[in-house]
Amino acid sequence: MVVIARILARRLVLLVPLLLGIVLFVFLVMRFSDSDPASAFFQGANPTPQQLHDFRERNGLLDPLPVRYLHFVGDLVRGDMGVSALTRQPVVDQVTTALPLTLQLTFLGLAVAVVVSLVLGVTAAIHRDRLLDQIIRVVSLTGVAAPGFWLALLMIQYLAVGQGWFPTGGYINPADSFTGWLKCMTLPALSLSLPVAAQLTRIVRTAVVEELDKDYVRTAIGSGLPPVVVVGRNVLRNALINPLTVLGLRVGYLLGGAVVTETIFSLPGMGKLMIDAVKNGDPAVVQGVVLTTAVGFVVVNLAIDILYLMVNPRLRGAQS
Protein backbone atom coordinates (compact mmCIF):
# COMPACT_ATOMS: atom_id res chain seq x y z
CA MET A 1 0.00 0.00 0.00
CA VAL A 2 2.91 2.36 0.70
CA VAL A 3 4.26 1.79 -2.80
CA ILE A 4 0.84 2.43 -4.34
CA ALA A 5 0.44 5.62 -2.30
CA ARG A 6 3.86 6.83 -3.45
CA ILE A 7 3.07 6.12 -7.10
CA LEU A 8 -0.35 7.76 -6.71
CA ALA A 9 1.26 10.92 -5.29
CA ARG A 10 3.67 10.99 -8.23
CA ARG A 11 0.82 10.62 -10.73
CA LEU A 12 -1.16 13.40 -9.02
CA VAL A 13 1.80 15.75 -9.33
CA LEU A 14 2.09 14.96 -13.04
CA LEU A 15 -1.67 15.48 -13.34
CA VAL A 16 -1.36 19.24 -12.73
CA PRO A 17 0.53 20.15 -15.95
CA LEU A 18 -1.68 17.73 -17.89
CA LEU A 19 -4.84 19.46 -16.70
CA LEU A 20 -3.32 22.88 -17.43
CA GLY A 21 -2.52 21.68 -20.94
CA ILE A 22 -6.12 20.51 -21.43
CA VAL A 23 -7.42 23.86 -20.22
CA LEU A 24 -5.04 25.68 -22.57
CA PHE A 25 -6.09 23.55 -25.55
CA VAL A 26 -9.81 24.09 -24.93
CA PHE A 27 -9.22 27.80 -24.32
CA LEU A 28 -7.36 28.23 -27.63
CA VAL A 29 -9.84 26.17 -29.63
CA MET A 30 -12.78 28.19 -28.33
CA ARG A 31 -11.00 31.54 -28.84
CA PHE A 32 -10.06 30.79 -32.44
CA SER A 33 -13.45 29.33 -33.33
CA ASP A 34 -16.26 31.28 -34.97
CA SER A 35 -18.20 31.54 -31.70
CA ASP A 36 -18.48 35.05 -30.26
CA PRO A 37 -19.58 35.36 -26.61
CA ALA A 38 -20.81 38.92 -27.21
CA SER A 39 -23.03 37.98 -30.16
CA ALA A 40 -24.29 34.94 -28.25
CA PHE A 41 -25.16 37.10 -25.24
CA PHE A 42 -27.22 39.52 -27.35
CA GLN A 43 -28.73 36.73 -29.41
CA GLY A 44 -31.88 37.97 -31.16
CA ALA A 45 -31.62 41.47 -29.64
CA ASN A 46 -29.91 43.28 -32.60
CA PRO A 47 -27.21 44.97 -30.48
CA THR A 48 -25.38 48.05 -31.69
CA PRO A 49 -21.61 47.92 -32.30
CA GLN A 50 -21.12 50.04 -29.19
CA GLN A 51 -23.07 47.55 -27.05
CA LEU A 52 -20.95 44.69 -28.39
CA HIS A 53 -17.77 46.66 -27.69
CA ASP A 54 -18.88 47.51 -24.14
CA PHE A 55 -19.72 43.86 -23.44
CA ARG A 56 -16.33 42.67 -24.69
CA GLU A 57 -14.53 45.34 -22.66
CA ARG A 58 -16.54 44.60 -19.52
CA ASN A 59 -15.83 40.86 -19.74
CA GLY A 60 -12.14 41.16 -20.63
CA LEU A 61 -12.57 39.91 -24.20
CA LEU A 62 -10.34 42.72 -25.52
CA ASP A 63 -7.40 41.86 -23.24
CA PRO A 64 -4.29 40.13 -24.65
CA LEU A 65 -4.64 36.37 -25.03
CA PRO A 66 -2.21 35.42 -22.20
CA VAL A 67 -4.06 37.71 -19.79
CA ARG A 68 -7.39 36.19 -20.80
CA TYR A 69 -5.96 32.69 -20.27
CA LEU A 70 -4.77 33.54 -16.75
CA HIS A 71 -8.17 34.99 -15.91
CA PHE A 72 -9.80 31.88 -17.35
CA VAL A 73 -7.67 29.55 -15.21
CA GLY A 74 -8.33 31.70 -12.15
CA ASP A 75 -12.07 31.51 -12.74
CA LEU A 76 -11.89 27.72 -13.11
CA VAL A 77 -9.98 27.41 -9.84
CA ARG A 78 -12.82 29.31 -8.15
CA GLY A 79 -15.38 27.02 -9.83
CA ASP A 80 -16.56 29.65 -12.30
CA MET A 81 -17.12 28.40 -15.88
CA GLY A 82 -18.90 31.50 -17.05
CA VAL A 83 -22.55 32.25 -17.70
CA SER A 84 -24.78 30.68 -20.32
CA ALA A 85 -25.73 33.15 -23.05
CA LEU A 86 -29.06 31.42 -23.52
CA THR A 87 -30.33 30.88 -19.96
CA ARG A 88 -28.21 33.51 -18.14
CA GLN A 89 -27.42 30.81 -15.55
CA PRO A 90 -23.94 29.83 -14.37
CA VAL A 91 -22.52 27.10 -16.57
CA VAL A 92 -21.29 25.19 -13.53
CA ASP A 93 -24.90 24.81 -12.35
CA GLN A 94 -25.99 23.34 -15.68
CA VAL A 95 -23.00 21.00 -15.77
CA THR A 96 -23.63 19.90 -12.19
CA THR A 97 -27.24 19.11 -13.07
CA ALA A 98 -26.40 17.15 -16.24
CA LEU A 99 -23.22 15.37 -15.07
CA PRO A 100 -24.82 12.77 -12.72
CA LEU A 101 -26.91 11.29 -15.53
CA THR A 102 -23.91 11.02 -17.86
CA LEU A 103 -21.90 9.35 -15.08
CA GLN A 104 -24.75 6.91 -14.49
CA LEU A 105 -24.90 6.05 -18.19
CA THR A 106 -21.13 5.79 -18.59
CA PHE A 107 -20.47 3.59 -15.58
CA LEU A 108 -23.54 1.44 -16.20
CA GLY A 109 -22.28 0.92 -19.75
CA LEU A 110 -18.80 0.24 -18.40
CA ALA A 111 -20.15 -2.39 -16.01
CA VAL A 112 -22.10 -4.10 -18.80
CA ALA A 113 -19.04 -4.08 -21.07
CA VAL A 114 -16.79 -5.59 -18.39
CA VAL A 115 -19.24 -8.34 -17.40
CA VAL A 116 -20.11 -9.32 -20.98
CA SER A 117 -16.48 -9.30 -22.15
CA LEU A 118 -15.27 -11.38 -19.19
CA VAL A 119 -18.00 -14.01 -19.57
CA LEU A 120 -17.67 -14.31 -23.36
CA GLY A 121 -13.87 -13.94 -23.46
CA VAL A 122 -13.16 -16.56 -20.78
CA THR A 123 -15.76 -18.93 -22.25
CA ALA A 124 -14.23 -18.60 -25.71
CA ALA A 125 -10.72 -19.19 -24.34
CA ILE A 126 -11.73 -22.31 -22.42
CA HIS A 127 -13.51 -23.70 -25.52
CA ARG A 128 -10.94 -22.39 -28.02
CA ASP A 129 -11.20 -23.56 -31.62
CA ARG A 130 -14.49 -25.30 -30.86
CA LEU A 131 -17.97 -24.38 -32.03
CA LEU A 132 -18.71 -22.13 -29.03
CA ASP A 133 -15.47 -20.21 -29.59
CA GLN A 134 -16.34 -19.70 -33.27
CA ILE A 135 -19.83 -18.43 -32.40
CA ILE A 136 -18.45 -15.95 -29.85
CA ARG A 137 -15.85 -14.81 -32.38
CA VAL A 138 -18.52 -14.06 -34.99
CA VAL A 139 -20.67 -12.25 -32.42
CA SER A 140 -17.75 -10.13 -31.17
CA LEU A 141 -16.64 -9.20 -34.69
CA THR A 142 -20.21 -8.19 -35.51
CA GLY A 143 -20.34 -6.08 -32.37
CA VAL A 144 -17.08 -4.32 -33.23
CA ALA A 145 -18.39 -3.45 -36.69
CA ALA A 146 -21.81 -2.25 -35.48
CA PRO A 147 -22.02 1.50 -34.68
CA GLY A 148 -23.54 2.37 -31.33
CA PHE A 149 -26.16 4.72 -32.78
CA TRP A 150 -27.32 1.97 -35.19
CA LEU A 151 -27.72 -0.46 -32.29
CA ALA A 152 -29.66 2.21 -30.40
CA LEU A 153 -32.10 2.68 -33.28
CA LEU A 154 -32.57 -1.08 -33.67
CA MET A 155 -33.26 -1.51 -29.96
CA ILE A 156 -35.80 1.31 -30.00
CA GLN A 157 -37.52 -0.20 -33.04
CA TYR A 158 -37.73 -3.80 -31.83
CA LEU A 159 -37.52 -3.73 -28.02
CA ALA A 160 -39.23 -0.41 -27.23
CA VAL A 161 -41.71 0.22 -30.05
CA GLY A 162 -42.21 -3.39 -31.18
CA GLN A 163 -42.29 -5.26 -27.86
CA GLY A 164 -42.95 -2.39 -25.47
CA TRP A 165 -40.48 -3.77 -22.94
CA PHE A 166 -38.62 -0.48 -22.52
CA PRO A 167 -39.44 3.23 -22.98
CA THR A 168 -38.26 4.87 -26.18
CA GLY A 169 -36.62 7.70 -24.25
CA GLY A 170 -36.79 10.01 -21.28
CA TYR A 171 -35.33 9.78 -17.80
CA ILE A 172 -36.63 8.79 -14.37
CA ASN A 173 -34.67 9.62 -11.25
CA PRO A 174 -33.67 6.45 -9.35
CA ALA A 175 -34.77 8.10 -6.11
CA ASP A 176 -38.31 8.26 -7.51
CA SER A 177 -38.43 4.79 -9.05
CA PHE A 178 -35.45 2.46 -9.29
CA THR A 179 -37.35 0.10 -11.59
CA GLY A 180 -38.32 2.98 -13.87
CA TRP A 181 -34.72 4.25 -13.86
CA LEU A 182 -33.41 0.79 -14.76
CA LYS A 183 -35.87 0.46 -17.64
CA CYS A 184 -35.07 3.85 -19.14
CA MET A 185 -31.30 3.31 -18.80
CA THR A 186 -31.10 -0.28 -20.09
CA LEU A 187 -31.27 0.43 -23.83
CA PRO A 188 -28.90 3.45 -23.72
CA ALA A 189 -26.37 1.49 -21.65
CA LEU A 190 -26.56 -1.53 -23.98
CA SER A 191 -26.18 0.50 -27.16
CA LEU A 192 -23.25 2.35 -25.63
CA SER A 193 -21.46 -0.67 -24.16
CA LEU A 194 -21.90 -3.49 -26.67
CA PRO A 195 -19.26 -2.24 -29.17
CA VAL A 196 -16.80 -1.86 -26.28
CA ALA A 197 -17.74 -5.29 -24.91
CA ALA A 198 -17.19 -6.86 -28.33
CA GLN A 199 -13.69 -5.41 -28.59
CA LEU A 200 -12.78 -6.37 -25.02
CA THR A 201 -14.05 -9.91 -25.60
CA ARG A 202 -11.42 -10.51 -28.27
CA ILE A 203 -8.69 -9.08 -26.03
CA VAL A 204 -9.78 -11.10 -22.97
CA ARG A 205 -9.97 -14.26 -25.06
CA THR A 206 -6.44 -13.79 -26.41
CA ALA A 207 -5.00 -12.95 -22.99
CA VAL A 208 -6.64 -15.95 -21.28
CA VAL A 209 -5.50 -18.33 -24.07
CA GLU A 210 -1.91 -17.15 -23.67
CA GLU A 211 -2.13 -17.63 -19.92
CA LEU A 212 -3.67 -21.10 -20.18
CA ASP A 213 -0.68 -22.26 -22.25
CA LYS A 214 1.82 -21.43 -19.50
CA ASP A 215 3.53 -24.13 -17.45
CA TYR A 216 2.16 -23.11 -14.06
CA VAL A 217 -1.41 -23.70 -15.26
CA ARG A 218 -0.63 -27.22 -16.46
CA THR A 219 1.25 -27.91 -13.22
CA ALA A 220 -1.63 -26.64 -11.06
CA ILE A 221 -4.23 -28.69 -12.93
CA GLY A 222 -1.95 -31.74 -12.97
CA SER A 223 -1.54 -31.50 -9.20
CA GLY A 224 -5.28 -31.92 -8.75
CA LEU A 225 -6.56 -28.35 -8.45
CA PRO A 226 -9.97 -27.88 -10.12
CA PRO A 227 -9.69 -25.93 -13.43
CA VAL A 228 -12.32 -23.47 -12.20
CA VAL A 229 -10.14 -22.56 -9.21
CA VAL A 230 -7.01 -22.22 -11.36
CA VAL A 231 -8.76 -20.01 -13.90
CA GLY A 232 -10.54 -17.88 -11.31
CA ARG A 233 -7.66 -17.43 -8.88
CA ASN A 234 -4.58 -17.26 -11.11
CA VAL A 235 -5.27 -17.18 -14.83
CA LEU A 236 -7.90 -14.47 -14.80
CA ARG A 237 -5.91 -12.13 -12.57
CA ASN A 238 -2.78 -12.40 -14.73
CA ALA A 239 -4.77 -12.14 -17.96
CA LEU A 240 -6.56 -8.93 -16.92
CA ILE A 241 -3.48 -6.74 -17.32
CA ASN A 242 -3.81 -6.07 -21.07
CA PRO A 243 -7.63 -5.71 -21.05
CA LEU A 244 -7.34 -3.12 -18.25
CA THR A 245 -5.08 -0.99 -20.44
CA VAL A 246 -7.56 -1.08 -23.30
CA LEU A 247 -10.46 -0.47 -20.92
CA GLY A 248 -8.91 2.82 -19.79
CA LEU A 249 -8.72 4.00 -23.39
CA ARG A 250 -12.30 2.92 -24.15
CA VAL A 251 -13.67 5.06 -21.32
CA GLY A 252 -13.13 8.00 -23.66
CA TYR A 253 -15.29 6.24 -26.24
CA LEU A 254 -18.03 5.76 -23.65
CA LEU A 255 -17.93 9.43 -22.65
CA GLY A 256 -17.93 10.55 -26.28
CA GLY A 257 -20.60 8.05 -27.27
CA ALA A 258 -22.84 9.39 -24.52
CA VAL A 259 -23.30 12.54 -26.62
CA VAL A 260 -25.05 10.62 -29.40
CA THR A 261 -26.77 8.14 -27.08
CA GLU A 262 -28.29 10.82 -24.85
CA THR A 263 -29.55 12.67 -27.92
CA ILE A 264 -31.19 9.55 -29.36
CA PHE A 265 -32.88 8.60 -26.08
CA SER A 266 -33.67 12.20 -24.99
CA LEU A 267 -31.63 11.91 -21.80
CA PRO A 268 -30.85 15.29 -20.18
CA GLY A 269 -27.14 14.61 -19.66
CA MET A 270 -23.89 16.25 -20.70
CA GLY A 271 -24.19 15.10 -24.30
CA LYS A 272 -27.61 16.62 -24.84
CA LEU A 273 -26.49 19.76 -23.01
CA MET A 274 -23.57 20.19 -25.42
CA ILE A 275 -25.66 19.45 -28.53
CA ASP A 276 -28.23 22.04 -27.47
CA ALA A 277 -25.46 24.55 -26.72
CA VAL A 278 -23.90 24.04 -30.16
CA LYS A 279 -27.25 24.43 -31.92
CA ASN A 280 -28.13 27.56 -29.93
CA GLY A 281 -24.68 29.17 -30.19
CA ASP A 282 -23.81 29.06 -26.48
CA PRO A 283 -19.98 28.91 -26.36
CA ALA A 284 -19.66 29.08 -22.57
CA VAL A 285 -21.71 25.91 -22.12
CA VAL A 286 -19.83 24.09 -24.90
CA GLN A 287 -16.56 25.05 -23.26
CA GLY A 288 -17.73 23.89 -19.83
CA VAL A 289 -18.95 20.52 -21.11
CA VAL A 290 -15.76 19.84 -23.08
CA LEU A 291 -13.56 20.73 -20.11
CA THR A 292 -15.57 18.59 -17.70
CA THR A 293 -15.52 15.62 -20.08
CA ALA A 294 -11.77 15.92 -20.67
CA VAL A 295 -11.01 16.15 -16.95
CA GLY A 296 -13.32 13.21 -16.28
CA PHE A 297 -11.47 11.14 -18.87
CA VAL A 298 -8.12 11.94 -17.23
CA VAL A 299 -9.41 11.10 -13.73
CA VAL A 300 -10.93 7.79 -14.86
CA ASN A 301 -7.68 6.81 -16.57
CA LEU A 302 -5.82 7.64 -13.37
CA ALA A 303 -8.15 5.25 -11.52
CA ILE A 304 -7.52 2.58 -14.18
CA ASP A 305 -3.75 3.08 -13.74
CA ILE A 306 -4.06 2.52 -9.99
CA LEU A 307 -6.13 -0.62 -10.59
CA TYR A 308 -3.50 -1.73 -13.10
CA LEU A 309 -0.81 -1.34 -10.45
CA MET A 310 -2.83 -3.37 -7.96
CA VAL A 311 -3.29 -6.21 -10.44
CA ASN A 312 0.34 -6.18 -11.67
CA PRO A 313 2.78 -6.46 -8.73
CA ARG A 314 5.80 -6.47 -11.10
CA LEU A 315 4.94 -2.97 -12.31
CA ARG A 316 4.72 -1.75 -8.69
CA GLY A 317 8.25 -2.99 -8.11
CA ALA A 318 9.52 -1.33 -11.27
CA GLN A 319 8.06 2.08 -10.37
CA SER A 320 8.74 2.11 -6.64
Coordinates of C-alpha atoms in Angstrom, one line a residue:
M1 CA 0.0 0.0 0.0
V2 CA 2.9 2.4 0.7
V3 CA 4.3 1.8 -2.8
I4 CA 0.8 2.4 -4.3
A5 CA 0.4 5.6 -2.3
R6 CA 3.9 6.8 -3.4
I7 CA 3.1 6.1 -7.1
L8 CA -0.3 7.8 -6.7
A9 CA 1.3 10.9 -5.3
R10 CA 3.7 11.0 -8.2
R11 CA 0.8 10.6 -10.7
L12 CA -1.2 13.4 -9.0
V13 CA 1.8 15.8 -9.3
L14 CA 2.1 15.0 -13.0
L15 CA -1.7 15.5 -13.3
V16 CA -1.4 19.2 -12.7
P17 CA 0.5 20.1 -16.0
L18 CA -1.7 17.7 -17.9
L19 CA -4.8 19.5 -16.7
L20 CA -3.3 22.9 -17.4
G21 CA -2.5 21.7 -20.9
I22 CA -6.1 20.5 -21.4
V23 CA -7.4 23.9 -20.2
L24 CA -5.0 25.7 -22.6
F25 CA -6.1 23.5 -25.5
V26 CA -9.8 24.1 -24.9
F27 CA -9.2 27.8 -24.3
L28 CA -7.4 28.2 -27.6
V29 CA -9.8 26.2 -29.6
M30 CA -12.8 28.2 -28.3
R31 CA -11.0 31.5 -28.8
F32 CA -10.1 30.8 -32.4
S33 CA -13.5 29.3 -33.3
D34 CA -16.3 31.3 -35.0
S35 CA -18.2 31.5 -31.7
D36 CA -18.5 35.0 -30.3
P37 CA -19.6 35.4 -26.6
A38 CA -20.8 38.9 -27.2
S39 CA -23.0 38.0 -30.2
A40 CA -24.3 34.9 -28.2
F41 CA -25.2 37.1 -25.2
F42 CA -27.2 39.5 -27.4
Q43 CA -28.7 36.7 -29.4
G44 CA -31.9 38.0 -31.2
A45 CA -31.6 41.5 -29.6
N46 CA -29.9 43.3 -32.6
P47 CA -27.2 45.0 -30.5
T48 CA -25.4 48.0 -31.7
P49 CA -21.6 47.9 -32.3
Q50 CA -21.1 50.0 -29.2
Q51 CA -23.1 47.5 -27.1
L52 CA -20.9 44.7 -28.4
H53 CA -17.8 46.7 -27.7
D54 CA -18.9 47.5 -24.1
F55 CA -19.7 43.9 -23.4
R56 CA -16.3 42.7 -24.7
E57 CA -14.5 45.3 -22.7
R58 CA -16.5 44.6 -19.5
N59 CA -15.8 40.9 -19.7
G60 CA -12.1 41.2 -20.6
L61 CA -12.6 39.9 -24.2
L62 CA -10.3 42.7 -25.5
D63 CA -7.4 41.9 -23.2
P64 CA -4.3 40.1 -24.7
L65 CA -4.6 36.4 -25.0
P66 CA -2.2 35.4 -22.2
V67 CA -4.1 37.7 -19.8
R68 CA -7.4 36.2 -20.8
Y69 CA -6.0 32.7 -20.3
L70 CA -4.8 33.5 -16.8
H71 CA -8.2 35.0 -15.9
F72 CA -9.8 31.9 -17.4
V73 CA -7.7 29.6 -15.2
G74 CA -8.3 31.7 -12.1
D75 CA -12.1 31.5 -12.7
L76 CA -11.9 27.7 -13.1
V77 CA -10.0 27.4 -9.8
R78 CA -12.8 29.3 -8.2
G79 CA -15.4 27.0 -9.8
D80 CA -16.6 29.7 -12.3
M81 CA -17.1 28.4 -15.9
G82 CA -18.9 31.5 -17.0
V83 CA -22.6 32.3 -17.7
S84 CA -24.8 30.7 -20.3
A85 CA -25.7 33.2 -23.0
L86 CA -29.1 31.4 -23.5
T87 CA -30.3 30.9 -20.0
R88 CA -28.2 33.5 -18.1
Q89 CA -27.4 30.8 -15.6
P90 CA -23.9 29.8 -14.4
V91 CA -22.5 27.1 -16.6
V92 CA -21.3 25.2 -13.5
D93 CA -24.9 24.8 -12.3
Q94 CA -26.0 23.3 -15.7
V95 CA -23.0 21.0 -15.8
T96 CA -23.6 19.9 -12.2
T97 CA -27.2 19.1 -13.1
A98 CA -26.4 17.1 -16.2
L99 CA -23.2 15.4 -15.1
P100 CA -24.8 12.8 -12.7
L101 CA -26.9 11.3 -15.5
T102 CA -23.9 11.0 -17.9
L103 CA -21.9 9.3 -15.1
Q104 CA -24.7 6.9 -14.5
L105 CA -24.9 6.1 -18.2
T106 CA -21.1 5.8 -18.6
F107 CA -20.5 3.6 -15.6
L108 CA -23.5 1.4 -16.2
G109 CA -22.3 0.9 -19.8
L110 CA -18.8 0.2 -18.4
A111 CA -20.1 -2.4 -16.0
V112 CA -22.1 -4.1 -18.8
A113 CA -19.0 -4.1 -21.1
V114 CA -16.8 -5.6 -18.4
V115 CA -19.2 -8.3 -17.4
V116 CA -20.1 -9.3 -21.0
S117 CA -16.5 -9.3 -22.2
L118 CA -15.3 -11.4 -19.2
V119 CA -18.0 -14.0 -19.6
L120 CA -17.7 -14.3 -23.4
G121 CA -13.9 -13.9 -23.5
V122 CA -13.2 -16.6 -20.8
T123 CA -15.8 -18.9 -22.2
A124 CA -14.2 -18.6 -25.7
A125 CA -10.7 -19.2 -24.3
I126 CA -11.7 -22.3 -22.4
H127 CA -13.5 -23.7 -25.5
R128 CA -10.9 -22.4 -28.0
D129 CA -11.2 -23.6 -31.6
R130 CA -14.5 -25.3 -30.9
L131 CA -18.0 -24.4 -32.0
L132 CA -18.7 -22.1 -29.0
D133 CA -15.5 -20.2 -29.6
Q134 CA -16.3 -19.7 -33.3
I135 CA -19.8 -18.4 -32.4
I136 CA -18.5 -16.0 -29.9
R137 CA -15.8 -14.8 -32.4
V138 CA -18.5 -14.1 -35.0
V139 CA -20.7 -12.3 -32.4
S140 CA -17.8 -10.1 -31.2
L141 CA -16.6 -9.2 -34.7
T142 CA -20.2 -8.2 -35.5
G143 CA -20.3 -6.1 -32.4
V144 CA -17.1 -4.3 -33.2
A145 CA -18.4 -3.4 -36.7
A146 CA -21.8 -2.3 -35.5
P147 CA -22.0 1.5 -34.7
G148 CA -23.5 2.4 -31.3
F149 CA -26.2 4.7 -32.8
W150 CA -27.3 2.0 -35.2
L151 CA -27.7 -0.5 -32.3
A152 CA -29.7 2.2 -30.4
L153 CA -32.1 2.7 -33.3
L154 CA -32.6 -1.1 -33.7
M155 CA -33.3 -1.5 -30.0
I156 CA -35.8 1.3 -30.0
Q157 CA -37.5 -0.2 -33.0
Y158 CA -37.7 -3.8 -31.8
L159 CA -37.5 -3.7 -28.0
A160 CA -39.2 -0.4 -27.2
V161 CA -41.7 0.2 -30.1
G162 CA -42.2 -3.4 -31.2
Q163 CA -42.3 -5.3 -27.9
G164 CA -43.0 -2.4 -25.5
W165 CA -40.5 -3.8 -22.9
F166 CA -38.6 -0.5 -22.5
P167 CA -39.4 3.2 -23.0
T168 CA -38.3 4.9 -26.2
G169 CA -36.6 7.7 -24.3
G170 CA -36.8 10.0 -21.3
Y171 CA -35.3 9.8 -17.8
I172 CA -36.6 8.8 -14.4
N173 CA -34.7 9.6 -11.2
P174 CA -33.7 6.4 -9.4
A175 CA -34.8 8.1 -6.1
D176 CA -38.3 8.3 -7.5
S177 CA -38.4 4.8 -9.0
F178 CA -35.4 2.5 -9.3
T179 CA -37.3 0.1 -11.6
G180 CA -38.3 3.0 -13.9
W181 CA -34.7 4.2 -13.9
L182 CA -33.4 0.8 -14.8
K183 CA -35.9 0.5 -17.6
C184 CA -35.1 3.9 -19.1
M185 CA -31.3 3.3 -18.8
T186 CA -31.1 -0.3 -20.1
L187 CA -31.3 0.4 -23.8
P188 CA -28.9 3.5 -23.7
A189 CA -26.4 1.5 -21.6
L190 CA -26.6 -1.5 -24.0
S191 CA -26.2 0.5 -27.2
L192 CA -23.2 2.4 -25.6
S193 CA -21.5 -0.7 -24.2
L194 CA -21.9 -3.5 -26.7
P195 CA -19.3 -2.2 -29.2
V196 CA -16.8 -1.9 -26.3
A197 CA -17.7 -5.3 -24.9
A198 CA -17.2 -6.9 -28.3
Q199 CA -13.7 -5.4 -28.6
L200 CA -12.8 -6.4 -25.0
T201 CA -14.1 -9.9 -25.6
R202 CA -11.4 -10.5 -28.3
I203 CA -8.7 -9.1 -26.0
V204 CA -9.8 -11.1 -23.0
R205 CA -10.0 -14.3 -25.1
T206 CA -6.4 -13.8 -26.4
A207 CA -5.0 -13.0 -23.0
V208 CA -6.6 -15.9 -21.3
V209 CA -5.5 -18.3 -24.1
E210 CA -1.9 -17.2 -23.7
E211 CA -2.1 -17.6 -19.9
L212 CA -3.7 -21.1 -20.2
D213 CA -0.7 -22.3 -22.3
K214 CA 1.8 -21.4 -19.5
D215 CA 3.5 -24.1 -17.5
Y216 CA 2.2 -23.1 -14.1
V217 CA -1.4 -23.7 -15.3
R218 CA -0.6 -27.2 -16.5
T219 CA 1.3 -27.9 -13.2
A220 CA -1.6 -26.6 -11.1
I221 CA -4.2 -28.7 -12.9
G222 CA -2.0 -31.7 -13.0
S223 CA -1.5 -31.5 -9.2
G224 CA -5.3 -31.9 -8.8
L225 CA -6.6 -28.4 -8.5
P226 CA -10.0 -27.9 -10.1
P227 CA -9.7 -25.9 -13.4
V228 CA -12.3 -23.5 -12.2
V229 CA -10.1 -22.6 -9.2
V230 CA -7.0 -22.2 -11.4
V231 CA -8.8 -20.0 -13.9
G232 CA -10.5 -17.9 -11.3
R233 CA -7.7 -17.4 -8.9
N234 CA -4.6 -17.3 -11.1
V235 CA -5.3 -17.2 -14.8
L236 CA -7.9 -14.5 -14.8
R237 CA -5.9 -12.1 -12.6
N238 CA -2.8 -12.4 -14.7
A239 CA -4.8 -12.1 -18.0
L240 CA -6.6 -8.9 -16.9
I241 CA -3.5 -6.7 -17.3
N242 CA -3.8 -6.1 -21.1
P243 CA -7.6 -5.7 -21.0
L244 CA -7.3 -3.1 -18.3
T245 CA -5.1 -1.0 -20.4
V246 CA -7.6 -1.1 -23.3
L247 CA -10.5 -0.5 -20.9
G248 CA -8.9 2.8 -19.8
L249 CA -8.7 4.0 -23.4
R250 CA -12.3 2.9 -24.1
V251 CA -13.7 5.1 -21.3
G252 CA -13.1 8.0 -23.7
Y253 CA -15.3 6.2 -26.2
L254 CA -18.0 5.8 -23.7
L255 CA -17.9 9.4 -22.7
G256 CA -17.9 10.6 -26.3
G257 CA -20.6 8.1 -27.3
A258 CA -22.8 9.4 -24.5
V259 CA -23.3 12.5 -26.6
V260 CA -25.1 10.6 -29.4
T261 CA -26.8 8.1 -27.1
E262 CA -28.3 10.8 -24.9
T263 CA -29.6 12.7 -27.9
I264 CA -31.2 9.5 -29.4
F265 CA -32.9 8.6 -26.1
S266 CA -33.7 12.2 -25.0
L267 CA -31.6 11.9 -21.8
P268 CA -30.8 15.3 -20.2
G269 CA -27.1 14.6 -19.7
M270 CA -23.9 16.2 -20.7
G271 CA -24.2 15.1 -24.3
K272 CA -27.6 16.6 -24.8
L273 CA -26.5 19.8 -23.0
M274 CA -23.6 20.2 -25.4
I275 CA -25.7 19.4 -28.5
D276 CA -28.2 22.0 -27.5
A277 CA -25.5 24.5 -26.7
V278 CA -23.9 24.0 -30.2
K279 CA -27.2 24.4 -31.9
N280 CA -28.1 27.6 -29.9
G281 CA -24.7 29.2 -30.2
D282 CA -23.8 29.1 -26.5
P283 CA -20.0 28.9 -26.4
A284 CA -19.7 29.1 -22.6
V285 CA -21.7 25.9 -22.1
V286 CA -19.8 24.1 -24.9
Q287 CA -16.6 25.0 -23.3
G288 CA -17.7 23.9 -19.8
V289 CA -18.9 20.5 -21.1
V290 CA -15.8 19.8 -23.1
L291 CA -13.6 20.7 -20.1
T292 CA -15.6 18.6 -17.7
T293 CA -15.5 15.6 -20.1
A294 CA -11.8 15.9 -20.7
V295 CA -11.0 16.2 -17.0
G296 CA -13.3 13.2 -16.3
F297 CA -11.5 11.1 -18.9
V298 CA -8.1 11.9 -17.2
V299 CA -9.4 11.1 -13.7
V300 CA -10.9 7.8 -14.9
N301 CA -7.7 6.8 -16.6
L302 CA -5.8 7.6 -13.4
A303 CA -8.2 5.3 -11.5
I304 CA -7.5 2.6 -14.2
D305 CA -3.8 3.1 -13.7
I306 CA -4.1 2.5 -10.0
L307 CA -6.1 -0.6 -10.6
Y308 CA -3.5 -1.7 -13.1
L309 CA -0.8 -1.3 -10.5
M310 CA -2.8 -3.4 -8.0
V311 CA -3.3 -6.2 -10.4
N312 CA 0.3 -6.2 -11.7
P313 CA 2.8 -6.5 -8.7
R314 CA 5.8 -6.5 -11.1
L315 CA 4.9 -3.0 -12.3
R316 CA 4.7 -1.7 -8.7
G317 CA 8.2 -3.0 -8.1
A318 CA 9.5 -1.3 -11.3
Q319 CA 8.1 2.1 -10.4
S320 CA 8.7 2.1 -6.6

